[in-house]
Amino acid sequence: MENRKGFSLNISKGHNFIPIERKRTIESCLLLVNRMLLKQKDNLCFGILALVIVAIPMFVESKYYFIVLNVIGLNTIVVVGLNLLIGFAGQISLGHAAFYGLGSYFSGILTVNYGFPMWPAMLVGMLATGAVAYLIGYPSLKLRGHYLVMATLGFGIIINILMGELEQFTGGHDGLMGIPPLTIGGLAFDNDLKNFYLIWSFVFFFMLAARNLLNSRVGRALRAIHGSEVAANSLGINTADYKVKVFVLSAMFASVSGSLYAHYITFISPSSYDFYYSIQVVTMVIVGGMGSLWGSLFGAGILTFISEALHIAEQYHIIAYGIFLCLVLVFLPEGIVVGIYNFFLKIKTRKAIIK
Amino acid sequence: MSRPNYILEINSISKNFGGLQAITRLSFNVEEGLIFSIIGPNGAGKTTAINLITSMYPPTSGEILFEGQKLFRKKPYQVALMGIGRTFQNIQVFQKMSVRENVMVGCHTQSDSGFLRCLMHTPSVWKEEKVIRQKTDAVLKFLDLDSKADMLVGGLPYGVQKRVEIARALAIEPKLLLLDEPVAGLNLQETEEMAGTILKIRDTGITVILVEHDMNLIMGISNRITVLDYGKKIAEGSAKEIQNNPKVIDAYLGKEL
């Protein structure tokens, strides 16, 4: 009986599997080359990013473009953090507007109402947001499945309402005014250009930190959890713990970005932190490419730009936004950066094979 | 109470899934440094036994001792940290990671840098990475995977993926390794290679529990065999004893009418 079983397996292997396997091997090699190139180019990319950040002010003069660039920077920080959660740990949060908002309001309220120094206020905001994220993440991530989505969705809406209703602290729907600009020593970041340098140096270092994390033990564990949670567990990885921690980290990224926003714009109101913002950042992650650090930068850049350009269309710009997301999901499901890269790589390989 | 040379003691465990009694009062002891096989017809509860040992779910009753320590209420990752490695019947490799990265994930148990240190990439992380790389290279070499180290696992043939899974489990430095059908779906040559690999693993001092359908493999390399049928143990002994046991023959071929 057992011999017969072994025999039948040989047959099926000979006739069915080999062509598929060969195809898969080619695909695997493609992906590998792709990833090796990405890795080698990584340091180069960080160099280029630094150069671009330094050089941009030489070419851009309009105040408006600086505002757009700064908003792109702030969004990038949120998106990089969110990508750690979505792209690597495979969890989705629809409450990042709330974490972003918590950062803003902690910085705003502590400095305006209580006269806190600014940098400590930012730190307090970051830690408090992390603590809140822990409280939400701990129960919902212990369960398998996408309970985090529902928990963060509800949480985001509640926080947004509280921002409007707790008037004595937050200034209600009229917002909180007179938030001082950040200072380092005697240098105040009080105009768009100075804030450009401030925000983009934060972007640079946050991206560097994210890269470090991903190329380490923790990053591998997160990717393992995304690959197979059971297997990750069997290798001694405390998967529940890791998922909560990466969620907390992701919330902290958003919080810092929110603090920077508050000190930059000097005025905050609940409408900046509504559910729509949460959706926007998730879209940026997906459009840029889940699990791609540079995709996050790109996704934040292109979608912030598009939504600025569509301001003429007023409320209809949400529709255009939706269509754009659909198109990306249908034609470039891996996100724009990864998708286009793979496309060119395939053409190159095909040519090489034909030759 | 426990004899020191038993690495794993299973005392009368049962497991019910709702009304289904998957395992009924199963007991066996596994001696250190041997290959212990669990066989039985489909649905006999072999995989359930492995899942119970790795605490994927708790037994309904009974207890499991690993090196004299109770496994009750331990999480699967804690069991792994104690030194029990495993592979899966339907392979669970990380398809989108390279062979090397898969094994590096296995080295998780021997490193301890957390989020903060990894974000900063402190010198201690550097050192740890270096150790992990050396360890990984050694494991890859041990299983002849070094030539495929940088390939993505998802594109490799089934047999190689199975070896990657074993390599990954070895990287956690287990004292006990549970292999759930390591040769299912492999051809004859691959099966022979796998038998060699399993013997090689045993020779490094790791105790192996093998769940398999391939009788040639089982009879060839096992030191001791337990036979399950409908969640109950029907026989235990050496290969020769099992082959001549009428109960086992009945379970596999059916009773003569």
Tab-separated table of C-alpha atoms in Angstrom, chain A residues 1-3 5-7 9-10 13 17 21-32 35-36 39 84 142 144 205-206 208-247 249 253, chain B residues 56 75-78 80-81 84-86 88 92-98 101-102 104-116 118-121 125 128-129 132-133 150-159 161 165 168-169 172 181 183-188 190 212-216 252-253:
chain	number	residue	atom	x	y	z
A	1	MET	CA	0.000	0.000	0.000
A	2	GLU	CA	2.699	2.396	0.990
A	3	ASN	CA	4.733	1.623	-2.107
A	5	LYS	CA	1.377	5.734	-2.582
A	6	GLY	CA	4.993	6.662	-3.195
A	7	PHE	CA	4.698	5.635	-6.821
A	9	LEU	CA	3.370	10.735	-6.040
A	10	ASN	CA	6.256	10.325	-8.446
A	13	LYS	CA	5.472	15.164	-9.779
A	17	PHE	CA	4.867	20.153	-11.112
A	21	GLU	CA	8.157	25.055	-10.637
A	22	ARG	CA	10.383	26.296	-13.399
A	23	LYS	CA	8.117	29.278	-13.845
A	24	ARG	CA	8.146	29.918	-10.134
A	25	THR	CA	11.928	29.695	-10.032
A	26	ILE	CA	12.205	32.353	-12.728
A	27	GLU	CA	9.814	34.551	-10.794
A	28	SER	CA	11.778	33.938	-7.650
A	29	CYS	CA	15.045	34.968	-9.319
A	30	LEU	CA	13.357	38.110	-10.635
A	31	LEU	CA	12.155	39.083	-7.212
A	32	LEU	CA	15.541	38.364	-5.736
A	35	ARG	CA	15.396	43.021	-3.850
A	36	MET	CA	19.165	42.958	-4.104
A	39	LYS	CA	19.084	46.901	-0.952
A	84	LEU	CA	5.458	49.296	9.443
A	142	LYS	CA	-4.672	39.356	21.078
A	144	ARG	CA	-6.762	36.736	15.476
A	205	PHE	CA	15.802	60.286	10.498
A	206	PHE	CA	12.483	58.509	10.891
A	208	LEU	CA	16.504	55.812	8.617
A	209	ALA	CA	15.188	54.430	11.898
A	210	ALA	CA	12.493	52.455	10.068
A	211	ARG	CA	15.141	51.039	7.734
A	212	ASN	CA	17.281	50.015	10.692
A	213	LEU	CA	14.342	48.307	12.305
A	214	LEU	CA	13.457	46.403	9.154
A	215	ASN	CA	17.001	45.146	8.623
A	216	SER	CA	17.196	43.711	12.099
A	217	ARG	CA	15.923	40.893	14.239
A	218	VAL	CA	12.689	42.727	14.979
A	219	GLY	CA	12.070	43.513	11.318
A	220	ARG	CA	12.535	39.880	10.345
A	221	ALA	CA	10.172	38.809	13.100
A	222	LEU	CA	7.533	41.242	11.813
A	223	ARG	CA	7.874	39.954	8.274
A	224	ALA	CA	7.678	36.407	9.602
A	225	ILE	CA	4.412	37.239	11.356
A	226	HIS	CA	3.074	38.576	8.068
A	227	GLY	CA	4.200	35.371	6.316
A	228	SER	CA	2.774	32.841	8.752
A	229	GLU	CA	1.775	33.604	12.289
A	230	VAL	CA	1.723	29.954	13.363
A	231	ALA	CA	5.231	29.391	12.073
A	232	ALA	CA	6.529	32.594	13.655
A	233	ASN	CA	5.110	31.416	16.947
A	234	SER	CA	6.749	28.017	16.605
A	235	LEU	CA	10.113	29.779	16.271
A	236	GLY	CA	9.837	31.504	19.620
A	237	ILE	CA	8.432	34.825	18.397
A	238	ASN	CA	5.833	36.291	20.725
A	239	THR	CA	3.572	37.341	17.887
A	240	ALA	CA	0.890	39.053	19.971
A	241	ASP	CA	3.522	41.145	21.719
A	242	TYR	CA	5.222	42.144	18.467
A	243	LYS	CA	1.976	43.192	16.864
A	244	VAL	CA	1.089	45.410	19.813
A	245	LYS	CA	4.563	46.922	19.884
A	246	VAL	CA	4.656	47.750	16.199
A	247	PHE	CA	1.213	49.307	16.537
A	249	LEU	CA	5.506	52.459	17.435
A	253	PHE	CA	5.412	58.144	14.554
B	56	MET	CA	-0.912	25.040	19.957
B	75	LYS	CA	2.167	29.620	24.774
B	76	PRO	CA	3.594	28.076	21.591
B	77	TYR	CA	6.438	30.611	21.518
B	78	GLN	CA	7.341	29.740	25.115
B	80	ALA	CA	9.832	27.007	21.357
B	81	LEU	CA	12.023	28.943	23.790
B	84	ILE	CA	10.983	22.267	21.139
B	85	GLY	CA	11.202	22.909	17.415
B	86	ARG	CA	8.703	21.756	14.832
B	88	PHE	CA	4.315	21.613	9.684
B	92	GLN	CA	4.667	27.071	6.605
B	93	VAL	CA	7.820	28.668	5.235
B	94	PHE	CA	8.012	32.434	4.789
B	95	GLN	CA	7.584	32.468	1.030
B	96	LYS	CA	8.582	36.041	0.428
B	97	MET	CA	11.828	35.799	2.359
B	98	SER	CA	15.079	34.238	1.169
B	101	GLU	CA	16.283	35.051	6.055
B	102	ASN	CA	13.999	32.153	6.909
B	104	MET	CA	17.704	33.927	10.444
B	105	VAL	CA	14.174	34.213	11.794
B	106	GLY	CA	14.846	30.913	13.528
B	107	CYS	CA	17.794	32.516	15.327
B	108	HIS	CA	15.302	34.769	17.067
B	109	THR	CA	15.512	32.667	20.209
B	110	GLN	CA	19.204	33.374	20.669
B	111	SER	CA	19.080	37.136	20.360
B	112	ASP	CA	17.335	39.740	22.449
B	113	SER	CA	17.567	43.252	21.002
B	114	GLY	CA	14.169	44.931	21.095
B	115	PHE	CA	12.462	47.683	19.122
B	116	LEU	CA	14.405	50.601	20.569
B	118	CYS	CA	16.922	47.996	16.506
B	119	LEU	CA	15.585	51.454	15.588
B	120	MET	CA	18.904	52.995	16.640
B	121	HIS	CA	20.947	50.114	15.261
B	125	VAL	CA	22.707	44.982	17.321
B	128	GLU	CA	24.178	40.212	17.355
B	129	GLU	CA	23.590	40.309	13.602
B	132	ILE	CA	23.134	35.344	13.744
B	133	ARG	CA	24.793	35.338	10.306
B	150	ASP	CA	19.847	33.884	-1.305
B	151	MET	CA	16.927	32.522	-3.286
B	152	LEU	CA	13.388	33.339	-2.380
B	153	VAL	CA	11.773	30.349	-0.740
B	154	GLY	CA	8.477	30.744	-2.595
B	155	GLY	CA	10.095	29.750	-5.892
B	156	LEU	CA	11.978	26.691	-4.723
B	157	PRO	CA	10.856	23.084	-5.281
B	158	TYR	CA	8.716	21.482	-2.607
B	159	GLY	CA	11.485	19.207	-1.350
B	161	GLN	CA	11.139	24.109	0.960
B	165	GLU	CA	11.576	24.466	7.193
B	168	ARG	CA	14.625	27.050	10.347
B	169	ALA	CA	13.512	24.772	13.174
B	172	ILE	CA	16.206	27.727	17.304
B	181	GLU	CA	5.282	14.339	7.606
B	183	VAL	CA	8.646	13.296	3.254
B	184	ALA	CA	5.003	13.635	2.165
B	185	GLY	CA	5.016	14.696	-1.466
B	186	LEU	CA	8.704	13.961	-1.999
B	187	ASN	CA	10.027	11.539	-4.604
B	188	LEU	CA	12.098	8.480	-3.760
B	190	GLU	CA	14.373	13.148	-1.990
B	212	GLU	CA	4.955	9.935	8.859
B	213	HIS	CA	3.017	7.747	6.480
B	214	ASP	CA	6.015	6.444	4.585
B	215	MET	CA	6.566	3.008	6.130
B	216	ASN	CA	9.949	2.427	4.500
B	252	TYR	CA	-3.927	-0.578	8.354
B	253	LEU	CA	-5.455	-3.295	6.252
